Every structure is written in structure tokens, then in C-alpha cells.
């Protein structure tokens, strides 16, 4: 634990992870999450329902090692990209449905919740910032 051949790579990795955290890669959902859910008229507290966002990332990080043992890295990253693309489409459709006052409102809310969960799940299952 005290030798240079351990401390030097540890220092490099710690610096890299610190810099990745500063990029704000998941900031939009985490920062705007409560206001997004409030805007869509959820009856549950927007602060509470915005817990979906880190939950998706946690579930992604939990499933990633199991997925990695079954498929190649390339396929895993492609799968993560597909999940994130579908989730982004769900978010976009939810906002579109809101703009045209699509009824029932539950469809907009489910689209927003599924999109938020899916986007962060895809990020986590592709190992998120750890893939940089």
C-alpha cells in the first residue's frame, strides 16, 4: 500500500475520476430532475420521484458485471448506446406529448419516468464514465 508502484497508478486514477466527475456528464438529469417531474404534474413529490435517476444508474452498475461476463465489451457498449437512444426518444416524445397536450397525462408521465430511468440505466450498464 505504500510502494510507488501502487501509489502512482492510484494517484493517476483518482485524478482521472476527479476530472470525469467535474465534466457534469449526468448533471442535466440530476440537476433538472425535480423540476422536470414537477412540470409533468406528478402527484408524488418531485424530489422523491427524481430518485428514479440515480436508481437507474445504480441498477446499470449492478447489471454491468453480469452482462460483461456473458457478452463482449463491444456488444455491451452497443447495447448501452441502444438503451440510451431509446430512453432519449422516450424523453423527447414525452416532452412532445406535453407540448401538444396529449391525453391521458399518465402517458406523458410514464414516458418521462421510463426515459429517465432508461437513460441512466444505459449509462450505468455501459459503465458510464468508467469507459472514458
Coordinates of C-alpha atoms in Angstrom, one line a residue:
X1 CA 0.0 0.0 0.0
X2 CA 2.9 2.3 0.5
X3 CA 5.1 1.4 -2.5
X4 CA 5.4 3.7 -5.5
X5 CA 4.2 1.0 -8.0
X6 CA 0.8 1.1 -6.2
X7 CA 0.5 4.8 -5.3
X8 CA 1.4 6.2 -8.7
X9 CA -1.4 4.3 -10.6
X10 CA -3.8 5.1 -7.7
X11 CA -3.0 8.8 -7.9
X12 CA -3.5 8.8 -11.7
X13 CA -6.8 7.0 -11.5
X14 CA -8.0 9.3 -8.7
X15 CA -7.1 12.3 -10.7
X16 CA -8.9 11.0 -13.8
X17 CA -12.0 10.1 -11.8
X18 CA -12.0 13.5 -10.2
X19 CA -11.8 15.2 -13.7
X20 CA -14.6 13.0 -15.0
X21 CA -16.8 14.0 -12.1
X22 CA -16.2 17.7 -13.0
X23 CA -17.4 17.2 -16.5
X24 CA -21.0 17.2 -15.3
X25 CA -21.9 14.3 -17.6
X26 CA -25.0 13.4 -15.7
X27 CA -25.8 16.9 -14.4
X28 CA -28.8 17.7 -16.6
X29 CA -30.9 14.9 -15.2
X30 CA -29.7 15.2 -11.7
X31 CA -30.0 19.0 -11.6
X32 CA -33.2 19.4 -13.5
X33 CA -34.8 16.1 -12.4
X34 CA -37.1 17.5 -9.7
X35 CA -38.3 20.4 -11.8
X36 CA -38.9 18.1 -14.8
X37 CA -41.1 15.8 -12.7
X38 CA -42.9 18.8 -11.2
X39 CA -43.5 20.2 -14.6
X40 CA -45.3 17.0 -15.7
X41 CA -47.7 17.1 -12.7
X42 CA -46.7 14.0 -10.8
X43 CA -48.8 13.6 -7.7
X44 CA -45.8 12.1 -5.9
X45 CA -43.3 14.6 -4.6
X46 CA -41.0 15.6 -7.5
X47 CA -38.0 15.3 -5.2
X48 CA -38.9 11.7 -4.3
X49 CA -39.7 10.7 -7.8
X50 CA -36.5 12.1 -9.1
X51 CA -34.8 9.3 -7.1
X52 CA -35.5 7.3 -10.3
X53 CA -32.5 9.0 -11.9
X54 CA -29.8 7.6 -9.6
X55 CA -31.7 4.3 -9.2
X56 CA -31.3 3.7 -13.0
X57 CA -27.5 4.3 -12.7
X58 CA -27.2 2.1 -9.7
X59 CA -29.1 -0.7 -11.5
X60 CA -27.0 -0.3 -14.5
X61 CA -23.8 -0.6 -12.5
X62 CA -25.2 -3.7 -10.8
X63 CA -26.1 -5.4 -14.0
X64 CA -22.9 -4.4 -16.0
X65 CA -20.5 -7.0 -14.5
X66 CA -23.0 -9.8 -15.1
X67 CA -23.6 -8.6 -18.7
X68 CA -19.9 -8.3 -19.2
X69 CA -19.4 -12.0 -18.3
X70 CA -21.9 -13.0 -21.0
X71 CA -21.2 -10.7 -23.9
X72 CA -18.2 -8.9 -25.3
X73 CA -17.4 -5.3 -24.3
X74 CA -18.2 -4.1 -27.8
X75 CA -21.7 -5.6 -27.7
X76 CA -22.2 -4.3 -24.1
X77 CA -21.3 -0.7 -25.2
X78 CA -23.5 -1.0 -28.2
X79 CA -26.4 -2.3 -26.0
X80 CA -25.9 0.6 -23.6
X81 CA -26.0 3.0 -26.6
X82 CA -29.2 1.5 -27.9
X83 CA -30.8 1.7 -24.4
X84 CA -29.8 5.3 -24.0
X85 CA -31.0 6.2 -27.5
X86 CA -34.4 4.6 -26.8
X87 CA -34.6 6.3 -23.5
X88 CA -33.8 9.7 -25.1
X89 CA -36.5 9.1 -27.6
X90 CA -38.9 8.4 -24.7
X91 CA -37.9 11.6 -23.1
X92 CA -38.3 13.6 -26.3
X93 CA -41.7 12.0 -27.0
X94 CA -42.9 12.8 -23.5
X95 CA -41.9 16.5 -24.0
X96 CA -43.6 16.5 -27.4
X97 CA -46.8 14.9 -25.9
X98 CA -46.8 17.6 -23.2
X99 CA -46.4 20.4 -25.8
X100 CA -49.5 19.1 -27.8
X101 CA -51.5 18.4 -24.6
X102 CA -51.7 14.7 -25.4
X103 CA -54.2 12.9 -23.1
X104 CA -54.2 11.0 -20.8
X105 CA -51.4 12.7 -18.9
X106 CA -50.3 9.4 -17.4
X107 CA -48.7 8.6 -20.8
X108 CA -46.5 11.7 -20.6
X109 CA -45.5 10.9 -17.1
X110 CA -44.7 7.2 -17.8
X111 CA -42.7 8.3 -20.8
X112 CA -40.7 10.8 -18.7
X113 CA -40.1 8.3 -15.9
X114 CA -39.2 5.4 -18.2
X115 CA -36.9 7.7 -20.2
X116 CA -35.1 9.0 -17.1
X117 CA -34.7 5.5 -15.7
X118 CA -33.6 4.1 -19.1
X119 CA -31.1 6.8 -19.8
X120 CA -29.3 6.5 -16.5
X121 CA -29.6 2.6 -16.6
X122 CA -28.0 2.6 -20.1
X123 CA -25.2 4.9 -18.8
X124 CA -24.5 2.6 -15.9
X125 CA -24.7 -0.7 -17.8
X126 CA -22.1 0.7 -20.2
X127 CA -20.0 1.5 -17.1
X128 CA -20.7 5.2 -17.5
X129 CA -17.8 7.5 -17.0
X130 CA -15.6 4.5 -16.3
X131 CA -15.4 3.8 -20.0
X132 CA -13.6 7.0 -20.8

